[in-house]
C-alpha cells in the first residue's frame, strides 16, 4: 500500500523548505502526496487560518509534513497537533561535524508534553488591569508521555532520561507532572533523574554532554529546545515529530523567518531531517538513516546556507543532498 502524506507548506520559508523535504522523500520512497493550505495567506483569502479540509486531511493521512505558519501559528499548529492526536513532540538537537556549534558535544532529545501545560488555551482578561492563565496538568497526559519516554529509552542506546520541571514553585501542577513521570519510570525499570528547568538552562550551556533524553512540560520543551538549537548551530537544523495515537505530524522547529523569506536562502536541513523522522515513523528505518547520513555529509562538506556561514541557496543544498542519496 502506498502511504498518503499530507503536505502543508504554510507561509514564509515554510514554502521554501517543505518542497526540499518533499524532493528528498520522492528520492527514497514511493508515497502519495496531498497538498493543503494553512496559515496567514489562506486566512487573508478565506478568513480561516486552518481550513476544515486541511484539518481533516491531517487527521486521516498516514503522516503530515508541515512547514511553518506566521502570525497565525497558534491557530494552525495547535489544532493540527490535535488532529493527529499528538501527545508528544520529539525534538532532537544534535551538533553535526562541520557545523560551527557553540557546544559541539551536544546530542540531546527533548520529549515535550504536547497537549496541555500553559498551552491549553485557558486565558482570560478579567479586568482592565488583570489577565490570567490556567495551567493544566493531568496524570493521564503525564503518564502517556512518560510511557513514550520509557519506550524511547528502551529502543535507543540511552540509559535513561532526565525530567526537567519546576515543581519547587509550581508544586501542584509540576508536582503532579514530576511525580507521575518518575513513578512510571520506576515501574518500567527505566533510570530517571530530575533537574529544575531553570538550572537545566545553565547546565546545558556549560556542559551539554551530561544530557541525553529530556522529558519536559509543554512550554519548557518549547523554550529549552530553542536554547539547544542555539548550542548546535541554529534553528535551521532542528527537526521535530509530533507523535500521535493514530498518526503523526513532522515539522521543523523554526518558524517562517520573515527576515529571509522569499530569498531562497533558508536552510532546508530542519525540514529534511523532519522528513527523515517521518520515514522512520512509517517504518522506513533504513531510508531514514540514509537521509540523515546524506544531510550529515553535506553539513560537513558543504554547500552551506548563510546561517551556517556559507552562501549556498536552499536549492543548492537540497540538490546536493539528493545527489548523495
Ligand atoms: P523563526 O524561527 O521564524 O526565526 C528566528 C530566526 O532564525 C530568524 O533570524 C530566522 O531567519 C532564523 N531561521 C529560522 N529558520 C531558519 C532556516 N531554516 N534557515 C535559516 N535561518 C533560519 O522565529 P521568529 O522570528 O520568532 O518567528 C517568525 C514567525 O514564525 C512568527 O510569525 C511566528 O509566529 C512564526 N512561528 C511559527 C512556528 C510554527 O509554525 N511552528 C514556530 C515558530 C514561529
Ligand atoms: Mg518554538
Short mmCIF file of C-alpha atoms and ligand atoms in Angstrom, two decimals:
data_model
loop_
_atom_site.label_atom_id
_atom_site.label_comp_id
_atom_site.label_asym_id
_atom_site.label_seq_id
_atom_site.Cartn_x
_atom_site.Cartn_y
_atom_site.Cartn_z
CA UNK A 1 0.00 0.00 0.00
CA UNK A 2 1.23 3.50 -0.82
CA UNK A 3 1.16 5.73 2.23
CA UNK A 4 -0.69 9.01 1.97
CA UNK A 5 1.29 12.02 3.17
CA UNK A 6 -0.36 15.38 3.78
CA UNK A 7 1.90 18.30 2.84
CA UNK A 8 1.20 21.70 4.38
CA UNK A 9 3.93 24.22 3.47
CA UNK A 10 2.23 27.20 5.18
CA UNK A 11 3.87 30.65 4.99
CA UNK A 12 7.29 32.28 4.60
CA UNK A 13 10.20 29.86 4.38
CA UNK A 14 7.73 27.02 5.02
CA UNK A 15 7.03 27.36 1.28
CA UNK A 16 10.76 27.03 0.53
CA UNK A 17 11.92 24.26 2.86
CA UNK A 18 8.88 21.96 2.53
CA UNK A 19 9.47 21.36 -1.21
CA UNK A 20 13.08 20.47 -0.29
CA UNK A 21 11.88 17.84 2.16
CA UNK A 22 9.40 16.57 -0.43
CA UNK A 23 12.15 16.19 -3.03
CA UNK A 24 14.09 14.05 -0.57
CA UNK A 25 11.05 11.87 0.21
CA UNK A 26 10.42 11.40 -3.51
CA UNK A 27 14.02 10.26 -3.94
CA UNK A 28 13.88 7.48 -1.35
CA UNK A 29 10.26 6.36 -1.33
CA UNK A 30 7.02 5.94 -3.19
CA UNK A 31 4.34 7.99 -1.46
CA UNK A 32 1.14 9.73 -2.40
CA UNK A 33 1.42 13.42 -1.52
CA UNK A 34 -1.65 15.58 -0.97
CA UNK A 35 -1.01 19.30 -0.57
CA UNK A 36 -3.16 21.55 1.60
CA UNK A 37 -3.20 25.14 2.80
CA UNK A 38 -2.85 26.70 6.24
CA UNK A 39 -1.52 29.93 7.70
CA UNK A 40 -1.57 33.69 7.19
CA UNK A 41 -2.03 33.65 3.41
CA UNK A 42 -5.08 31.38 3.39
CA UNK A 43 -6.54 33.35 6.31
CA UNK A 44 -6.27 36.54 4.29
CA UNK A 45 -8.10 34.87 1.41
CA UNK A 46 -10.77 32.95 3.28
CA UNK A 47 -10.86 34.26 6.85
CA UNK A 48 -9.69 30.90 8.19
CA UNK A 49 -6.07 30.05 9.07
CA UNK A 50 -6.82 26.33 9.16
CA UNK A 51 -9.45 25.26 6.62
CA UNK A 52 -11.60 22.32 7.67
CA UNK A 53 -10.32 20.19 4.76
CA UNK A 54 -6.71 20.70 5.89
CA UNK A 55 -7.60 19.59 9.43
CA UNK A 56 -9.44 16.53 8.08
CA UNK A 57 -6.57 15.66 5.76
CA UNK A 58 -4.02 15.76 8.61
CA UNK A 59 -6.36 13.66 10.74
CA UNK A 60 -6.73 10.97 8.06
CA UNK A 61 -3.33 10.90 6.32
CA UNK A 62 -0.69 8.34 7.36
CA UNK A 63 1.61 11.26 8.19
CA UNK A 64 1.77 15.01 7.71
CA UNK A 65 4.68 17.20 6.70
CA UNK A 66 4.23 20.79 7.87
CA UNK A 67 6.37 23.87 7.13
CA UNK A 68 5.55 26.89 9.29
CA UNK A 69 2.80 29.46 9.76
CA UNK A 70 3.32 33.15 10.56
CA UNK A 71 1.13 35.25 12.85
CA UNK A 72 -1.49 32.51 12.80
CA UNK A 73 0.95 29.82 14.03
CA UNK A 74 -1.01 29.09 17.21
CA UNK A 75 -4.30 28.83 15.26
CA UNK A 76 -2.69 26.37 12.88
CA UNK A 77 -0.21 24.21 14.71
CA UNK A 78 -2.13 23.62 17.94
CA UNK A 79 -5.23 22.26 16.14
CA UNK A 80 -3.04 20.30 13.70
CA UNK A 81 -1.27 18.61 16.61
CA UNK A 82 -4.72 17.82 17.97
CA UNK A 83 -5.85 16.49 14.56
CA UNK A 84 -3.16 13.81 14.69
CA UNK A 85 -3.87 13.10 18.37
CA UNK A 86 -0.34 14.15 19.25
CA UNK A 87 0.74 13.83 22.86
CA UNK A 88 4.48 14.20 22.48
CA UNK A 89 6.74 16.48 20.48
CA UNK A 90 10.10 14.83 19.84
CA UNK A 91 12.88 17.39 19.26
CA UNK A 92 16.42 16.13 18.72
CA UNK A 93 19.22 18.74 18.93
CA UNK A 94 22.48 17.33 17.65
CA UNK A 95 25.71 19.13 16.79
CA UNK A 96 26.89 17.90 13.38
CA UNK A 97 30.52 17.68 12.28
CA UNK A 98 31.49 20.69 10.18
CA UNK A 99 28.94 22.98 11.79
CA UNK A 100 30.39 25.72 13.97
CA UNK A 101 28.41 24.88 17.11
CA UNK A 102 28.76 26.63 20.47
CA UNK A 103 28.66 23.19 22.13
CA UNK A 104 29.90 20.60 19.61
CA UNK A 105 29.39 17.72 22.04
CA UNK A 106 25.60 18.27 22.20
CA UNK A 107 23.35 15.31 21.37
CA UNK A 108 20.09 15.69 23.23
CA UNK A 109 16.46 14.79 22.52
CA UNK A 110 13.60 16.72 24.08
CA UNK A 111 10.36 14.82 24.67
CA UNK A 112 7.93 17.66 25.14
CA UNK A 113 4.41 17.25 26.50
CA UNK A 114 2.23 18.40 23.63
CA UNK A 115 -1.36 18.86 24.80
CA UNK A 116 -1.52 20.87 27.99
CA UNK A 117 0.51 22.96 30.44
CA UNK A 118 0.24 26.68 29.73
CA UNK A 119 -0.60 25.99 26.05
CA UNK A 120 -4.07 24.65 26.73
CA UNK A 121 -5.68 27.96 25.81
CA UNK A 122 -7.37 28.88 29.08
CA UNK A 123 -6.54 32.58 29.15
CA UNK A 124 -8.84 35.29 30.44
CA UNK A 125 -8.91 39.06 30.61
CA UNK A 126 -10.66 39.70 33.92
CA UNK A 127 -10.37 43.47 34.09
CA UNK A 128 -8.57 46.46 32.61
CA UNK A 129 -5.62 45.52 34.82
CA UNK A 130 -5.75 41.75 35.14
CA UNK A 131 -5.27 38.78 32.81
CA UNK A 132 -4.95 35.17 33.94
CA UNK A 133 -3.93 31.82 32.52
CA UNK A 134 -4.90 28.40 33.83
CA UNK A 135 -2.14 25.82 33.66
CA UNK A 136 -3.47 22.32 33.04
CA UNK A 137 -1.59 19.17 34.08
CA UNK A 138 -3.22 15.75 34.14
CA UNK A 139 -1.83 12.46 35.42
CA UNK A 140 -3.09 10.75 32.26
CA UNK A 141 -1.14 13.01 29.85
CA UNK A 142 1.95 12.85 32.07
CA UNK A 143 1.69 9.05 32.18
CA UNK A 144 1.34 8.77 28.41
CA UNK A 145 4.38 10.99 27.90
CA UNK A 146 6.39 9.01 30.45
CA UNK A 147 5.37 5.72 28.80
CA UNK A 148 6.60 7.07 25.47
CA UNK A 149 9.85 8.24 27.11
CA UNK A 150 10.43 4.75 28.55
CA UNK A 151 9.88 3.12 25.16
CA UNK A 152 12.13 5.73 23.55
CA UNK A 153 14.92 4.90 26.01
CA UNK A 154 14.40 1.14 25.67
CA UNK A 155 14.61 1.38 21.84
CA UNK A 156 17.75 3.51 21.89
CA UNK A 157 21.26 3.47 23.30
CA UNK A 158 20.30 5.88 26.05
CA UNK A 159 20.47 4.62 29.61
CA UNK A 160 17.62 6.67 30.99
CA UNK A 161 16.09 10.14 30.89
CA UNK A 162 16.07 13.39 32.81
CA UNK A 163 12.83 15.08 33.76
CA UNK A 164 13.04 18.89 33.75
CA UNK A 165 10.42 20.68 35.83
CA UNK A 166 9.80 23.49 38.28
CA UNK A 167 7.98 21.57 40.99
CA UNK A 168 9.68 23.58 43.72
CA UNK A 169 7.47 26.55 42.74
CA UNK A 170 4.53 25.07 40.80
CA UNK A 171 4.07 22.42 43.46
CA UNK A 172 0.64 21.27 42.37
CA UNK A 173 0.96 21.21 38.56
CA UNK A 174 4.64 20.42 38.06
CA UNK A 175 4.49 18.42 41.27
CA UNK A 176 1.95 16.14 39.60
CA UNK A 177 3.99 16.05 36.38
CA UNK A 178 7.24 15.20 38.18
CA UNK A 179 5.72 12.59 40.44
CA UNK A 180 3.81 10.85 37.65
CA UNK A 181 6.76 10.71 35.24
CA UNK A 182 9.18 9.41 37.89
CA UNK A 183 6.65 6.80 39.04
CA UNK A 184 6.15 5.43 35.52
CA UNK A 185 9.92 5.24 35.02
CA UNK A 186 10.31 3.41 38.30
CA UNK A 187 7.56 0.89 37.42
CA UNK A 188 9.12 0.29 34.00
CA UNK A 189 12.62 -0.08 35.41
CA UNK A 190 13.95 2.87 33.41
CA UNK A 191 16.56 5.14 35.05
CA UNK A 192 15.26 8.65 35.52
CA UNK A 193 16.79 11.64 37.21
CA UNK A 194 15.46 15.17 37.55
CA UNK A 195 16.59 18.77 37.20
CA UNK A 196 14.93 22.13 37.81
CA UNK A 197 14.29 23.62 34.39
CA UNK A 198 16.00 26.96 35.09
CA UNK A 199 19.12 25.18 36.34
CA UNK A 200 18.93 22.96 33.24
CA UNK A 201 19.22 26.08 31.05
CA UNK A 202 22.58 26.87 32.69
CA UNK A 203 23.85 23.29 32.84
CA UNK A 204 23.20 22.57 29.17
CA UNK A 205 25.13 25.71 28.16
CA UNK A 206 28.12 24.81 30.34
CA UNK A 207 28.19 21.03 29.84
CA UNK A 208 25.64 19.67 27.39
CA UNK A 209 27.20 16.20 27.33
CA UNK A 210 25.56 15.24 30.61
CA UNK A 211 22.09 15.26 28.99
CA UNK A 212 20.60 12.70 26.60
CA UNK A 213 16.82 12.37 26.74
CA UNK A 214 15.00 15.24 28.45
CA UNK A 215 11.31 14.93 29.34
CA UNK A 216 9.56 18.24 29.99
CA UNK A 217 6.28 20.13 30.15
CA UNK A 218 5.00 21.94 27.07
CA UNK A 219 6.36 25.49 27.44
CA UNK A 220 9.66 24.30 28.93
CA UNK A 221 10.15 21.98 25.94
CA UNK A 222 9.45 24.80 23.53
CA UNK A 223 11.91 27.21 25.14
CA UNK A 224 14.66 24.76 26.11
CA UNK A 225 14.77 23.14 22.66
CA UNK A 226 15.23 26.57 21.04
CA UNK A 227 18.04 27.15 23.54
CA UNK A 228 19.60 23.86 22.45
CA UNK A 229 19.21 24.95 18.81
CA UNK A 230 21.48 27.88 19.66
CA UNK A 231 24.08 25.47 21.06
CA UNK A 232 24.20 23.29 17.94
CA UNK A 233 24.25 25.92 15.21
CA UNK A 234 20.82 27.49 14.90
CA UNK A 235 17.15 26.92 14.24
CA UNK A 236 17.77 25.87 10.65
CA UNK A 237 18.96 22.49 11.96
CA UNK A 238 16.24 21.27 14.34
CA UNK A 239 13.55 18.84 13.16
CA UNK A 240 10.61 17.64 15.19
CA UNK A 241 7.96 14.94 15.29
CA UNK A 242 4.51 15.29 16.83
CA UNK A 243 3.67 11.68 17.57
CA UNK A 244 0.02 10.80 17.98
CA UNK A 245 -2.08 7.85 18.86
CA UNK A 246 -3.27 7.42 15.26
CA UNK A 247 -0.83 9.30 13.06
CA UNK A 248 1.86 11.95 13.30
CA UNK A 249 2.98 15.34 12.06
CA UNK A 250 6.56 16.33 11.24
CA UNK A 251 7.84 19.92 11.14
CA UNK A 252 10.98 21.96 11.53
CA UNK A 253 11.20 23.68 14.92
CA UNK A 254 11.70 27.07 13.25
CA UNK A 255 9.02 29.50 12.08
CA UNK A 256 8.50 31.46 8.85
CA UNK A 257 11.75 33.50 9.15
CA UNK A 258 10.27 36.73 7.71
CA UNK A 259 13.77 38.28 7.61
CA UNK A 260 14.92 35.87 4.87
CA UNK A 261 11.62 34.59 3.39
CA UNK A 262 11.32 34.77 -0.39
CA UNK A 263 15.09 34.90 -0.98
CA UNK A 264 15.60 31.17 -1.49
CA UNK A 265 18.36 31.04 1.12
CA UNK A 266 16.66 29.24 4.03
CA UNK A 267 18.46 26.23 5.41
CA UNK A 268 16.41 23.15 4.41
CA UNK A 269 18.17 20.88 6.95
CA UNK A 270 15.49 21.06 9.66
CA UNK A 271 12.74 20.24 7.16
CA UNK A 272 14.73 17.43 5.54
CA UNK A 273 15.57 15.91 8.93
CA UNK A 274 11.85 16.15 9.80
CA UNK A 275 11.22 14.08 6.66
CA UNK A 276 13.80 11.57 7.95
CA UNK A 277 11.83 11.31 11.20
CA UNK A 278 8.67 10.77 9.14
CA UNK A 279 10.34 7.92 7.26
CA UNK A 280 11.44 6.30 10.50
CA UNK A 281 7.94 6.63 11.95
CA UNK A 282 6.39 4.94 8.89
CA UNK A 283 8.79 2.01 9.28
CA UNK A 284 11.41 3.05 6.71
CA UNK A 285 14.31 2.99 9.15
CA UNK A 286 16.94 2.31 6.51
CA UNK A 287 15.75 5.14 4.23
CA UNK A 288 15.60 7.44 7.25
CA UNK A 289 19.20 6.62 8.16
CA UNK A 290 20.30 7.21 4.55
CA UNK A 291 18.71 10.66 4.54
CA UNK A 292 20.36 11.58 7.83
CA UNK A 293 23.70 10.33 6.50
CA UNK A 294 23.36 12.40 3.33
CA UNK A 295 22.44 15.51 5.35
CA UNK A 296 25.34 14.90 7.73
CA UNK A 297 27.83 14.67 4.89
CA UNK A 298 26.51 17.84 3.23
CA UNK A 299 26.69 19.73 6.53
CA UNK A 300 30.30 18.59 6.86
CA UNK A 301 31.46 19.22 3.31
CA UNK A 302 29.07 21.90 2.09
CA UNK A 303 27.46 23.61 0.35
CA UNK A 304 26.08 25.57 3.31
CA UNK A 305 23.44 28.25 3.64
CA UNK A 306 24.15 31.69 5.14
CA UNK A 307 23.00 30.77 8.67
CA UNK A 308 25.91 28.28 8.72
CA UNK A 309 28.38 30.76 7.27
CA UNK A 310 28.04 29.73 3.61
CA UNK A 311 26.43 31.37 0.60
CA UNK A 312 24.52 28.48 -0.95
CA UNK A 313 20.82 28.60 -1.79
CA UNK A 314 18.14 26.28 -0.42
CA UNK A 315 18.12 24.55 -3.82
CA UNK A 316 21.93 24.09 -3.90
CA UNK A 317 21.85 22.31 -0.54
CA UNK A 318 18.79 20.23 -1.43
CA UNK A 319 20.14 19.05 -4.78
CA UNK A 320 23.44 18.08 -3.15
CA UNK A 321 21.58 16.03 -0.52
CA UNK A 322 19.56 14.36 -3.31
CA UNK A 323 22.79 13.61 -5.25
CA UNK A 324 24.31 11.96 -2.18
CA UNK A 325 21.18 9.81 -1.88
P1 LIG B 1 11.81 31.93 13.23
O1 LIG B 1 12.14 30.54 13.58
O2 LIG B 1 10.94 32.13 12.06
O3 LIG B 1 13.16 32.77 13.01
C1 LIG B 1 14.11 33.05 14.03
C2 LIG B 1 15.49 33.36 13.40
O4 LIG B 1 16.06 32.15 12.91
C3 LIG B 1 15.39 34.30 12.19
O5 LIG B 1 16.51 35.15 12.18
C4 LIG B 1 15.44 33.36 11.02
O6 LIG B 1 15.96 33.92 9.85
C5 LIG B 1 16.32 32.22 11.53
N1 LIG B 1 15.90 30.95 10.90
C6 LIG B 1 14.85 30.18 11.24
N2 LIG B 1 14.78 29.12 10.43
C7 LIG B 1 15.80 29.21 9.56
C8 LIG B 1 16.24 28.42 8.46
N3 LIG B 1 15.61 27.28 8.09
N4 LIG B 1 17.34 28.83 7.76
C9 LIG B 1 17.99 29.94 8.10
N5 LIG B 1 17.62 30.74 9.14
C10 LIG B 1 16.53 30.38 9.85
O7 LIG B 1 11.15 32.57 14.54
P2 LIG B 1 10.50 34.03 14.78
O8 LIG B 1 11.26 35.05 14.02
O9 LIG B 1 10.38 34.14 16.22
O10 LIG B 1 9.03 33.94 14.18
C11 LIG B 1 8.69 34.32 12.85
C12 LIG B 1 7.26 33.89 12.56
O11 LIG B 1 7.16 32.48 12.58
C13 LIG B 1 6.24 34.42 13.59
O12 LIG B 1 5.13 34.88 12.87
C14 LIG B 1 5.89 33.20 14.42
O13 LIG B 1 4.55 33.23 14.87
C15 LIG B 1 6.09 32.07 13.43
N6 LIG B 1 6.47 30.77 14.05
C16 LIG B 1 5.81 29.66 13.60
C17 LIG B 1 6.12 28.42 14.07
C18 LIG B 1 5.39 27.25 13.51
O14 LIG B 1 4.65 27.39 12.56
N7 LIG B 1 5.55 26.06 14.05
C19 LIG B 1 7.17 28.22 15.10
C20 LIG B 1 7.84 29.44 15.48
C21 LIG B 1 7.49 30.68 14.97
MG1 LIG B 2 9.05 27.37 19.46
#
